[in-house]
């Protein structure tokens, strides 16, 4: 049996997890493949941009969140996927050497009319090592219920 199911997510619950070290090489590799803007590829070019130095693509930061979410929640859950992302806000640059973690808040949990699953709406805040929020994301995830026959 998976450790986490729909019933385990109580509105208002806050959980922290993850420890993801961001490297210069990873920032550049991701940007080279998916977001080749100067501020994500080269320190000298990035110095004159809005970021004021080399920084991770926001999409890379979303991917790092997904990795931590999978490793700490989804891998051992009844998670069935998501219908999409409601909102993403990139608040601060993510730099080489930053160590990221996640603060997860359950905003809402509602059962599906099907009875075998429910929808959990989360706010995910990605934090750097100084505790500063670098990204916020809000979305729902579908989880199976622990005992569908009891629903």
mmCIF file of N, CA, C and O in Angstrom, residues 54-98:
data_model
loop_
_atom_site.group_PDB
_atom_site.id
_atom_site.type_symbol
_atom_site.label_atom_id
_atom_site.label_comp_id
_atom_site.label_asym_id
_atom_site.label_seq_id
_atom_site.Cartn_x
_atom_site.Cartn_y
_atom_site.Cartn_z
ATOM 1 N N UNK A 54 24.093 35.089 -13.435
ATOM 2 C CA UNK A 54 23.588 33.800 -13.887
ATOM 3 C C UNK A 54 22.489 33.296 -12.959
ATOM 4 O O UNK A 54 22.639 33.293 -11.735
ATOM 5 N N UNK A 55 21.377 32.899 -13.541
ATOM 6 C CA UNK A 55 20.261 32.380 -12.760
ATOM 7 C C UNK A 55 19.536 31.287 -13.520
ATOM 8 O O UNK A 55 19.544 31.243 -14.745
ATOM 9 N N UNK A 56 18.911 30.431 -12.769
ATOM 10 C CA UNK A 56 18.145 29.326 -13.347
ATOM 11 C C UNK A 56 16.938 29.842 -14.107
ATOM 12 O O UNK A 56 16.297 30.812 -13.710
ATOM 13 N N UNK A 57 16.605 29.170 -15.191
ATOM 14 C CA UNK A 57 15.331 29.419 -15.867
ATOM 15 C C UNK A 57 14.201 29.120 -14.878
ATOM 16 O O UNK A 57 14.296 28.187 -14.070
ATOM 17 N N UNK A 58 13.131 29.886 -14.945
ATOM 18 C CA UNK A 58 11.972 29.595 -14.108
ATOM 19 C C UNK A 58 11.436 28.204 -14.364
ATOM 20 O O UNK A 58 10.968 27.514 -13.446
ATOM 21 N N UNK A 59 11.515 27.757 -15.619
ATOM 22 C CA UNK A 59 11.038 26.412 -15.961
ATOM 23 C C UNK A 59 11.936 25.354 -15.345
ATOM 24 O O UNK A 59 11.469 24.275 -14.966
ATOM 25 N N UNK A 60 13.200 25.659 -15.207
ATOM 26 C CA UNK A 60 14.125 24.755 -14.519
ATOM 27 C C UNK A 60 13.741 24.676 -13.040
ATOM 28 O O UNK A 60 13.722 23.583 -12.449
ATOM 29 N N UNK A 61 13.408 25.811 -12.446
ATOM 30 C CA UNK A 61 12.995 25.816 -11.047
ATOM 31 C C UNK A 61 11.724 24.993 -10.865
ATOM 32 O O UNK A 61 11.594 24.227 -9.904
ATOM 33 N N UNK A 62 10.788 25.103 -11.811
ATOM 34 C CA UNK A 62 9.582 24.254 -11.771
ATOM 35 C C UNK A 62 9.969 22.777 -11.812
ATOM 36 O O UNK A 62 9.381 21.956 -11.091
ATOM 37 N N UNK A 63 10.951 22.439 -12.634
ATOM 38 C CA UNK A 63 11.394 21.051 -12.745
ATOM 39 C C UNK A 63 12.049 20.557 -11.460
ATOM 40 O O UNK A 63 11.856 19.404 -11.054
ATOM 41 N N UNK A 64 12.815 21.437 -10.806
ATOM 42 C CA UNK A 64 13.430 21.045 -9.541
ATOM 43 C C UNK A 64 12.362 20.836 -8.466
ATOM 44 O O UNK A 64 12.457 19.901 -7.655
ATOM 45 N N UNK A 65 11.326 21.693 -8.456
ATOM 46 C CA UNK A 65 10.192 21.467 -7.556
ATOM 47 C C UNK A 65 9.579 20.103 -7.820
ATOM 48 O O UNK A 65 9.309 19.332 -6.899
ATOM 49 N N UNK A 66 9.338 19.782 -9.084
ATOM 50 C CA UNK A 66 8.719 18.504 -9.429
ATOM 51 C C UNK A 66 9.555 17.340 -8.929
ATOM 52 O O UNK A 66 9.023 16.351 -8.423
ATOM 53 N N UNK A 67 10.868 17.439 -9.040
ATOM 54 C CA UNK A 67 11.745 16.367 -8.549
ATOM 55 C C UNK A 67 11.582 16.174 -7.049
ATOM 56 O O UNK A 67 11.450 15.037 -6.551
ATOM 57 N N UNK A 68 11.601 17.287 -6.297
ATOM 58 C CA UNK A 68 11.464 17.182 -4.839
ATOM 59 C C UNK A 68 10.075 16.689 -4.453
ATOM 60 O O UNK A 68 9.930 15.887 -3.520
ATOM 61 N N UNK A 69 9.038 17.144 -5.159
ATOM 62 C CA UNK A 69 7.672 16.695 -4.906
ATOM 63 C C UNK A 69 7.556 15.190 -5.166
ATOM 64 O O UNK A 69 6.982 14.444 -4.366
ATOM 65 N N UNK A 70 8.113 14.737 -6.272
ATOM 66 C CA UNK A 70 8.065 13.305 -6.567
ATOM 67 C C UNK A 70 8.784 12.504 -5.482
ATOM 68 O O UNK A 70 8.240 11.545 -4.935
ATOM 69 N N UNK A 71 10.017 12.889 -5.181
ATOM 70 C CA UNK A 71 10.832 12.123 -4.223
ATOM 71 C C UNK A 71 10.212 12.071 -2.832
ATOM 72 O O UNK A 71 10.349 11.061 -2.133
ATOM 73 N N UNK A 72 9.557 13.126 -2.407
ATOM 74 C CA UNK A 72 9.086 13.231 -1.028
ATOM 75 C C UNK A 72 7.603 12.977 -0.831
ATOM 76 O O UNK A 72 7.155 12.762 0.292
ATOM 77 N N UNK A 73 6.813 13.008 -1.895
ATOM 78 C CA UNK A 73 5.367 12.821 -1.775
ATOM 79 C C UNK A 73 4.851 11.802 -2.788
ATOM 80 O O UNK A 73 4.311 10.766 -2.425
ATOM 81 N N UNK A 74 4.997 12.091 -4.048
ATOM 82 C CA UNK A 74 4.319 11.314 -5.083
ATOM 83 C C UNK A 74 4.824 9.880 -5.244
ATOM 84 O O UNK A 74 4.034 8.985 -5.563
ATOM 85 N N UNK A 75 6.105 9.637 -5.027
ATOM 86 C CA UNK A 75 6.671 8.302 -5.261
ATOM 87 C C UNK A 75 6.007 7.237 -4.403
ATOM 88 O O UNK A 75 5.925 6.080 -4.813
ATOM 89 N N UNK A 76 5.534 7.616 -3.232
ATOM 90 C CA UNK A 76 4.916 6.657 -2.316
ATOM 91 C C UNK A 76 3.491 7.100 -2.000
ATOM 92 O O UNK A 76 3.109 7.253 -0.844
ATOM 93 N N UNK A 77 2.725 7.342 -3.057
ATOM 94 C CA UNK A 77 1.362 7.840 -2.884
ATOM 95 C C UNK A 77 0.431 7.203 -3.906
ATOM 96 O O UNK A 77 0.866 6.491 -4.807
ATOM 97 N N UNK A 78 -0.825 7.522 -3.759
ATOM 98 C CA UNK A 78 -1.835 7.096 -4.730
ATOM 99 C C UNK A 78 -2.054 8.164 -5.796
ATOM 100 O O UNK A 78 -3.088 8.192 -6.446
ATOM 101 N N UNK A 79 -1.071 9.051 -5.958
ATOM 102 C CA UNK A 79 -1.164 10.137 -6.931
ATOM 103 C C UNK A 79 -1.506 9.638 -8.322
ATOM 104 O O UNK A 79 -0.943 8.650 -8.789
ATOM 105 N N UNK A 80 -2.447 10.336 -8.977
ATOM 106 C CA UNK A 80 -2.918 9.944 -10.303
ATOM 107 C C UNK A 80 -2.611 10.992 -11.363
ATOM 108 O O UNK A 80 -2.986 10.823 -12.525
ATOM 109 N N UNK A 81 -1.984 12.095 -10.977
ATOM 110 C CA UNK A 81 -1.685 13.156 -11.937
ATOM 111 C C UNK A 81 -2.382 14.444 -11.565
ATOM 112 O O UNK A 81 -2.946 14.587 -10.489
ATOM 113 N N UNK A 82 -2.341 15.378 -12.501
ATOM 114 C CA UNK A 82 -2.887 16.710 -12.262
ATOM 115 C C UNK A 82 -3.503 17.234 -13.548
ATOM 116 O O UNK A 82 -3.050 16.890 -14.641
ATOM 117 N N UNK A 83 -4.507 18.079 -13.382
ATOM 118 C CA UNK A 83 -5.134 18.699 -14.549
ATOM 119 C C UNK A 83 -4.413 19.945 -15.021
ATOM 120 O O UNK A 83 -4.799 20.549 -16.021
ATOM 121 N N UNK A 84 -3.360 20.346 -14.331
ATOM 122 C CA UNK A 84 -2.610 21.525 -14.742
ATOM 123 C C UNK A 84 -2.190 22.379 -13.572
ATOM 124 O O UNK A 84 -2.456 22.064 -12.412
ATOM 125 N N UNK A 85 -1.550 23.469 -13.885
ATOM 126 C CA UNK A 85 -1.047 24.415 -12.890
ATOM 127 C C UNK A 85 -1.945 25.642 -12.916
ATOM 128 O O UNK A 85 -2.219 26.194 -13.974
ATOM 129 N N UNK A 86 -2.399 26.072 -11.732
ATOM 130 C CA UNK A 86 -3.234 27.269 -11.655
ATOM 131 C C UNK A 86 -2.397 28.539 -11.776
ATOM 132 O O UNK A 86 -2.782 29.480 -12.460
ATOM 133 N N UNK A 87 -1.248 28.554 -11.084
ATOM 134 C CA UNK A 87 -0.439 29.773 -11.051
ATOM 135 C C UNK A 87 1.006 29.435 -10.694
ATOM 136 O O UNK A 87 1.247 28.580 -9.849
ATOM 137 N N UNK A 88 1.932 30.120 -11.341
ATOM 138 C CA UNK A 88 3.355 30.045 -11.009
ATOM 139 C C UNK A 88 3.869 31.467 -10.913
ATOM 140 O O UNK A 88 3.576 32.299 -11.780
ATOM 141 N N UNK A 89 4.626 31.752 -9.857
ATOM 142 C CA UNK A 89 5.274 33.062 -9.704
ATOM 143 C C UNK A 89 6.745 32.838 -9.400
ATOM 144 O O UNK A 89 7.087 32.140 -8.446
ATOM 145 N N UNK A 90 7.599 33.423 -10.215
ATOM 146 C CA UNK A 90 9.027 33.391 -9.958
ATOM 147 C C UNK A 90 9.382 34.662 -9.203
ATOM 148 O O UNK A 90 9.302 35.767 -9.727
ATOM 149 N N UNK A 91 9.776 34.518 -7.943
ATOM 150 C CA UNK A 91 9.930 35.647 -7.031
ATOM 151 C C UNK A 91 11.361 36.178 -6.924
ATOM 152 O O UNK A 91 11.557 37.360 -6.717
ATOM 153 N N UNK A 92 12.346 35.285 -6.988
ATOM 154 C CA UNK A 92 13.749 35.661 -6.831
ATOM 155 C C UNK A 92 14.592 34.773 -7.741
ATOM 156 O O UNK A 92 14.215 33.630 -7.998
ATOM 157 N N UNK A 93 15.745 35.241 -8.155
ATOM 158 C CA UNK A 93 16.629 34.396 -8.958
ATOM 159 C C UNK A 93 17.118 33.180 -8.167
ATOM 160 O O UNK A 93 17.355 33.271 -6.962
ATOM 161 N N UNK A 94 17.274 32.087 -8.857
ATOM 162 C CA UNK A 94 17.897 30.891 -8.304
ATOM 163 C C UNK A 94 19.295 30.831 -8.883
ATOM 164 O O UNK A 94 19.475 30.831 -10.104
ATOM 165 N N UNK A 95 20.283 30.813 -8.001
ATOM 166 C CA UNK A 95 21.692 30.939 -8.391
ATOM 167 C C UNK A 95 22.445 29.620 -8.212
ATOM 168 O O UNK A 95 22.044 28.776 -7.407
ATOM 169 N N UNK A 96 23.562 29.490 -8.913
ATOM 170 C CA UNK A 96 24.432 28.346 -8.648
ATOM 171 C C UNK A 96 24.824 28.328 -7.172
ATOM 172 O O UNK A 96 25.116 29.378 -6.580
ATOM 173 N N UNK A 97 24.772 27.158 -6.567
ATOM 174 C CA UNK A 97 25.104 27.028 -5.149
ATOM 175 C C UNK A 97 23.912 27.133 -4.222
ATOM 176 O O UNK A 97 24.026 26.816 -3.035
ATOM 177 N N UNK A 98 22.766 27.585 -4.726
ATOM 178 C CA UNK A 98 21.566 27.619 -3.881
ATOM 179 C C UNK A 98 21.153 26.202 -3.522
ATOM 180 O O UNK A 98 21.289 25.274 -4.323
#
